[in-house]
Amino acid sequence: MIKHVMPYVAGSYGATILILGGLSLTSLLRYRAARRRLAAVEPRGRRRRDAMQDEQS
Amino acid sequence: MPDYTGDIAARPIGAPQSKAGAWLHRFANPGRFQRLVQPVLPWLTVVAFLTTVIGLVWGFFYAPADWQQGIASRIMYVHIPSAWVAMNGYAALAICSLLSIVWRHPLADIAAKEIGPVGAGFTALCLISGSLWGRPEWGTYWVWDARLTSVLILLFLYLGHMALIRAFDNPQHGYRAAAILGLVGAVNLPIIVFSVYWWNTLHQGNSISVTGPSKIYVTMLYPLIVCTIGFYLAFAAMCLGRISSGIMENRARALLLAQAERGDA
């Protein structure tokens, strides 16, 4: 009985690891990529915004 | 200079009409959301990971086998938490849809967009683990039972929401159409919950009750509770991380657009 059922139990835990692991990994990679991209763009944006404010004042 | 929420910021956000509206508007600010979430997110991720691992190891290796089902009952530690998260995830998506339609919260649109794929993942896990339990116990992977069918519809609702939100050139149209689907689809939630009582189903009734005594013994209940907490925390961590990513992506896009408009990018 144990041998007969074990593949189904192991399969469900394997699916859990795959799905939750996959979702976590994609979320983490996207978060890091978004942070990197924003860090690359934001300082220039801030400098220009400051410059615009200086021009207005 | 556009706000860093990007295209979403172009939406007309009405003035709050009530105290609740004012409170919601206050927390709908993506900048405030980032300030609240970013310090918490690493800790939440670590706690979610540890709780889920402890729950799964406890359920797989140490939880006792059921006297009728044998070790097939260990699938329960995956199946039940994923089912609860899938349903409550959709409830969260429906609330975001309501906030989007009624108050036009920019954050509600991003939240609904990011909850969709995570909720679909948990629903798929619920269906897969249920099928793997059904084969040894029922003799089949699938039956067109009311509970199983209504959960399959939940998966289609998640997938439809994900497709609809990305189907328009104008993101605002996508957000609006997906919000209507998200709200209408919430009708499926009580159908899932009560399907085992409204129809004669092969799927068993509820074994766990919040108001009354549960039909499950404590040695099996405790790992189930740990797995459930772990799955909810994992869902929260993934959704908050994805929402935060969405806000940062919109902000970067808005900054690049602003630079391009000035011709100095």
Coordinates of C-alpha atoms in Angstrom, one line a residue:
Chain A
M1 CA 0.0 0.0 0.0
I2 CA 2.8 2.4 1.0
K3 CA 4.8 1.6 -2.2
H4 CA 1.6 2.0 -4.3
V5 CA 0.7 5.4 -2.9
M6 CA 4.1 6.9 -2.3
P7 CA 4.6 8.2 -6.0
Y8 CA 1.4 10.2 -5.7
V9 CA 2.4 11.7 -2.3
A10 CA 5.9 12.5 -3.6
G11 CA 4.4 13.9 -6.8
S12 CA 2.2 16.3 -4.9
Y13 CA 5.1 17.6 -2.8
G14 CA 7.3 17.8 -5.9
A15 CA 4.6 19.9 -7.6
T16 CA 4.5 22.1 -4.5
I17 CA 8.3 22.7 -4.7
L18 CA 8.2 23.3 -8.4
I19 CA 5.2 25.7 -8.4
L20 CA 6.0 27.7 -5.2
G21 CA 9.7 27.6 -6.0
G22 CA 9.1 28.8 -9.5
L23 CA 6.8 31.6 -8.4
S24 CA 9.2 32.7 -5.7
L25 CA 12.2 32.7 -8.0
T26 CA 10.5 34.7 -10.8
S27 CA 9.2 37.2 -8.2
L28 CA 12.6 37.6 -6.7
L29 CA 14.4 37.9 -10.1
R30 CA 11.8 40.5 -11.3
Y31 CA 12.2 42.4 -8.0
R32 CA 15.9 42.6 -8.3
A33 CA 15.8 43.6 -12.0
A34 CA 13.2 46.3 -11.2
R35 CA 15.4 47.7 -8.5
R36 CA 18.5 47.7 -10.7
R37 CA 16.6 49.4 -13.6
L38 CA 15.2 52.0 -11.3
A39 CA 18.5 52.7 -9.7
A40 CA 20.0 53.2 -13.1
V41 CA 17.3 55.7 -14.2
E42 CA 16.4 57.5 -11.0
P43 CA 19.5 59.5 -10.3
R44 CA 19.4 61.1 -13.8
G45 CA 15.7 61.8 -13.3
R46 CA 16.3 63.4 -9.9
R47 CA 19.1 65.5 -11.3
R48 CA 16.9 66.8 -14.1
R49 CA 14.0 67.4 -11.8
D50 CA 16.2 69.4 -9.5
A51 CA 17.5 71.3 -12.6
M52 CA 14.0 72.1 -13.7
Q53 CA 13.1 73.4 -10.2
D54 CA 16.2 75.6 -10.3
E55 CA 15.2 77.0 -13.7
Q56 CA 11.7 77.8 -12.4
S57 CA 13.0 79.5 -9.3
Chain B
M1 CA 6.7 65.9 -14.9
P2 CA 4.6 62.7 -14.5
D3 CA 4.3 61.0 -11.2
Y4 CA 6.5 57.9 -10.9
T5 CA 3.4 55.7 -11.0
G6 CA 3.6 56.1 -14.7
D7 CA 0.6 55.6 -16.9
I8 CA -1.5 54.8 -13.9
A9 CA -1.0 58.3 -12.6
A10 CA -2.7 59.7 -15.6
R11 CA -6.0 58.4 -14.3
P12 CA -8.4 60.9 -12.7
I13 CA -8.5 60.0 -9.0
G14 CA -11.6 61.5 -7.4
A15 CA -11.5 63.2 -4.1
P16 CA -12.3 60.9 -1.1
Q17 CA -16.0 61.1 -0.1
S18 CA -15.8 59.5 3.3
K19 CA -13.4 58.7 6.2
A20 CA -12.9 55.2 4.8
G21 CA -12.3 56.7 1.4
A22 CA -9.7 59.1 2.8
W23 CA -8.0 56.3 4.7
L24 CA -7.9 54.2 1.6
H25 CA -6.6 57.1 -0.5
R26 CA -3.8 57.7 2.0
F27 CA -2.6 54.1 1.7
A28 CA -3.1 54.0 -2.1
N29 CA 0.0 56.1 -2.4
P30 CA 2.6 53.9 -4.1
G31 CA 5.4 55.8 -2.5
R32 CA 4.0 55.2 1.0
F33 CA 3.4 51.5 0.1
Q34 CA 7.1 51.2 -0.9
R35 CA 8.2 52.8 2.3
L36 CA 6.1 50.4 4.3
V37 CA 6.7 47.2 2.4
Q38 CA 10.4 47.3 1.4
P39 CA 11.9 47.0 4.9
V40 CA 9.4 44.2 5.8
L41 CA 9.7 42.2 2.6
P42 CA 13.1 40.4 3.3
W43 CA 11.9 39.3 6.7
L44 CA 8.5 38.2 5.5
T45 CA 10.2 36.2 2.8
V46 CA 12.5 34.4 5.2
V47 CA 9.7 33.7 7.7
A48 CA 7.4 32.4 4.9
F49 CA 10.2 30.2 3.5
L50 CA 11.0 28.7 6.9
T51 CA 7.4 28.1 8.0
T52 CA 6.6 26.5 4.6
V53 CA 9.6 24.2 4.8
I54 CA 8.9 23.2 8.4
G55 CA 5.2 22.5 7.6
L56 CA 6.0 20.4 4.5
V57 CA 8.8 18.4 6.2
W58 CA 6.5 17.8 9.2
G59 CA 3.6 16.8 7.0
F60 CA 5.7 14.5 4.7
F61 CA 7.9 12.8 7.2
Y62 CA 6.4 13.0 10.7
A63 CA 2.6 13.4 10.5
P64 CA 0.8 10.1 11.2
A65 CA -0.9 8.2 8.4
D66 CA -4.7 8.2 8.3
W67 CA -6.3 4.9 9.4
Q68 CA -8.4 4.8 6.3
Q69 CA -6.4 6.6 3.6
G70 CA -2.9 5.6 4.8
I71 CA -0.1 7.8 3.7
A72 CA -2.2 9.4 0.9
S73 CA -3.6 11.7 3.6
R74 CA -0.2 13.5 3.6
I75 CA -1.2 15.1 0.3
M76 CA -3.7 17.0 2.5
Y77 CA -0.9 19.2 3.9
V78 CA -0.4 20.6 0.4
H79 CA -3.9 20.4 -1.0
I80 CA -5.9 22.1 1.7
P81 CA -3.6 25.1 2.3
S82 CA -3.3 25.7 -1.5
A83 CA -7.1 25.6 -1.8
W84 CA -7.6 28.1 1.0
V85 CA -4.9 30.5 -0.4
A86 CA -6.4 30.1 -4.0
M87 CA -9.9 31.1 -2.8
N88 CA -8.8 33.9 -0.4
G89 CA -6.3 35.1 -3.1
Y90 CA -9.3 35.5 -5.4
A91 CA -11.2 37.3 -2.7
A92 CA -8.3 39.8 -2.4
L93 CA -8.3 40.2 -6.2
A94 CA -12.1 40.9 -6.1
I95 CA -11.6 43.5 -3.3
C96 CA -8.8 45.2 -5.4
S97 CA -11.2 45.1 -8.4
L98 CA -13.9 46.8 -6.3
L99 CA -11.4 49.5 -5.1
S100 CA -10.3 50.0 -8.7
I101 CA -13.9 50.4 -10.0
V102 CA -15.3 52.6 -7.1
W103 CA -12.3 54.7 -6.0
R104 CA -9.9 54.2 -9.0
H105 CA -7.0 53.5 -6.7
P106 CA -3.8 53.2 -8.8
L107 CA -2.4 50.7 -6.3
A108 CA -5.5 48.5 -6.5
D109 CA -4.9 48.0 -10.3
I110 CA -1.3 47.0 -9.7
A111 CA -2.2 44.7 -6.8
A112 CA -5.0 42.9 -8.9
K113 CA -2.5 42.5 -11.8
E114 CA 0.1 40.9 -9.5
I115 CA -2.2 38.7 -7.4
G116 CA -3.5 37.0 -10.6
P117 CA -0.4 34.9 -11.5
V118 CA 0.3 33.9 -7.9
G119 CA -3.3 32.9 -7.2
A120 CA -3.3 30.9 -10.5
G121 CA -0.2 29.1 -9.3
F122 CA -1.8 28.1 -6.0
T123 CA -5.1 27.1 -7.8
A124 CA -3.1 24.9 -10.2
L125 CA -1.3 23.3 -7.2
C126 CA -4.6 22.6 -5.5
L127 CA -5.9 20.9 -8.6
I128 CA -2.7 18.9 -9.2
S129 CA -2.4 17.7 -5.6
G130 CA -6.2 16.9 -5.6
S131 CA -5.8 14.8 -8.7
L132 CA -2.8 13.0 -7.3
W133 CA -4.9 12.2 -4.2
G134 CA -7.9 11.1 -6.2
R135 CA -6.0 8.5 -8.3
P136 CA -5.2 6.1 -5.4
E137 CA -8.4 7.0 -3.3
W138 CA -11.1 7.4 -6.0
G139 CA -9.4 5.4 -8.7
T140 CA -9.4 8.4 -11.1
Y141 CA -7.5 11.6 -11.5
W142 CA -10.5 13.7 -12.3
V143 CA -14.3 13.6 -12.0
W144 CA -16.7 16.4 -13.1
D145 CA -17.7 16.8 -9.4
A146 CA -19.2 20.2 -8.4
R147 CA -16.2 21.1 -6.1
L148 CA -13.6 20.1 -8.6
T149 CA -15.3 21.8 -11.5
S150 CA -15.9 25.1 -9.5
V151 CA -12.2 25.1 -8.6
L152 CA -11.3 24.6 -12.3
I153 CA -13.5 27.6 -13.1
L154 CA -11.5 29.5 -10.4
L155 CA -8.3 28.7 -12.3
F156 CA -9.9 29.9 -15.6
L157 CA -11.0 33.1 -13.9
Y158 CA -7.5 33.8 -12.8
L159 CA -6.1 33.0 -16.2
G160 CA -8.9 35.1 -17.9
H161 CA -8.1 38.0 -15.5
M162 CA -4.3 37.8 -16.4
A163 CA -5.1 37.7 -20.1
L164 CA -7.7 40.5 -20.0
I165 CA -5.5 42.9 -18.1
R166 CA -2.8 42.6 -20.8
A167 CA -5.1 42.5 -23.8
F168 CA -5.5 46.2 -24.5
D169 CA -3.1 48.8 -25.9
N170 CA -4.4 51.3 -23.4
P171 CA -3.6 49.8 -20.0
Q172 CA -6.5 51.7 -18.4
H173 CA -9.0 49.7 -20.5
G174 CA -7.3 46.5 -19.5
Y175 CA -7.5 47.4 -15.8
R176 CA -11.2 48.3 -16.1
A177 CA -12.2 45.2 -18.0
A178 CA -10.2 42.9 -15.7
A179 CA -11.7 44.6 -12.6
I180 CA -15.2 43.9 -13.9
L181 CA -14.2 40.2 -14.5
G182 CA -12.6 40.0 -11.1
L183 CA -15.7 41.3 -9.3
V184 CA -18.1 39.2 -11.3
G185 CA -15.9 36.1 -10.8
A186 CA -16.3 36.4 -7.0
V187 CA -19.7 34.8 -7.4
N188 CA -17.7 31.5 -7.8
L189 CA -16.3 31.6 -4.3
P190 CA -19.4 30.7 -2.3
I191 CA -20.2 28.1 -5.0
I192 CA -16.8 26.5 -4.2
V193 CA -17.4 26.6 -0.5
F194 CA -21.0 25.3 -0.5
S195 CA -20.7 23.0 -3.5
V196 CA -20.2 20.0 -1.2
Y197 CA -23.5 20.8 0.5
W198 CA -25.6 21.9 -2.4
W199 CA -24.8 18.9 -4.6
N200 CA -24.1 15.3 -4.1
T201 CA -20.3 15.3 -4.6
L202 CA -17.6 12.8 -4.5
H203 CA -15.4 15.4 -2.7
Q204 CA -15.7 15.1 1.0
G205 CA -17.2 17.8 3.2
N206 CA -15.3 20.2 5.4
S207 CA -13.2 18.4 8.1
I208 CA -12.0 21.6 9.8
S209 CA -14.3 24.2 11.4
V210 CA -13.4 27.6 12.8
T211 CA -16.6 27.8 14.9
G212 CA -17.0 24.2 16.0
P213 CA -14.8 21.2 16.8
S214 CA -12.7 19.9 13.9
K215 CA -13.0 16.3 12.7
I216 CA -9.2 16.0 12.4
Y217 CA -6.9 14.9 15.2
V218 CA -4.4 17.3 16.6
T219 CA -1.3 15.4 15.5
M220 CA -2.6 15.9 11.9
L221 CA -4.1 19.4 12.6
Y222 CA -0.8 21.0 13.8
P223 CA 1.3 20.4 10.7
L224 CA -1.7 21.4 8.6
I225 CA -1.9 24.7 10.5
V226 CA 1.9 25.3 10.0
C227 CA 1.6 24.6 6.3
T228 CA -1.4 26.9 6.0
I229 CA 0.4 29.8 7.8
G230 CA 3.5 29.1 5.6
F231 CA 1.4 29.1 2.4
Y232 CA -0.4 32.4 3.4
L233 CA 2.9 34.1 4.2
A234 CA 4.5 32.9 0.9
F235 CA 1.5 34.2 -1.0
A236 CA 1.7 37.6 0.9
A237 CA 5.5 37.8 0.3
M238 CA 5.2 37.0 -3.4
C239 CA 2.3 39.4 -4.0
L240 CA 4.0 42.2 -2.1
G241 CA 7.2 41.6 -3.9
R242 CA 5.5 41.6 -7.3
I243 CA 3.5 44.8 -6.4
S244 CA 6.7 46.5 -5.4
S245 CA 8.3 45.4 -8.6
G246 CA 5.4 46.7 -10.6
I247 CA 5.6 50.1 -8.9
M248 CA 9.3 50.3 -9.5
E249 CA 8.9 49.3 -13.2
N250 CA 6.2 52.0 -13.7
R251 CA 8.4 54.6 -12.0
A252 CA 11.4 53.7 -14.2
R253 CA 9.2 53.8 -17.3
A254 CA 7.7 57.2 -16.3
L255 CA 11.2 58.7 -15.7
L256 CA 12.5 57.4 -19.1
L257 CA 9.4 58.8 -20.8
A258 CA 9.9 62.2 -19.2
Q259 CA 13.5 62.2 -20.4
A260 CA 12.4 61.2 -23.9
E261 CA 9.8 64.0 -24.0
R262 CA 12.5 66.5 -23.2
G263 CA 14.7 64.9 -25.9
D264 CA 17.7 64.5 -23.7
A265 CA 17.4 60.7 -22.9

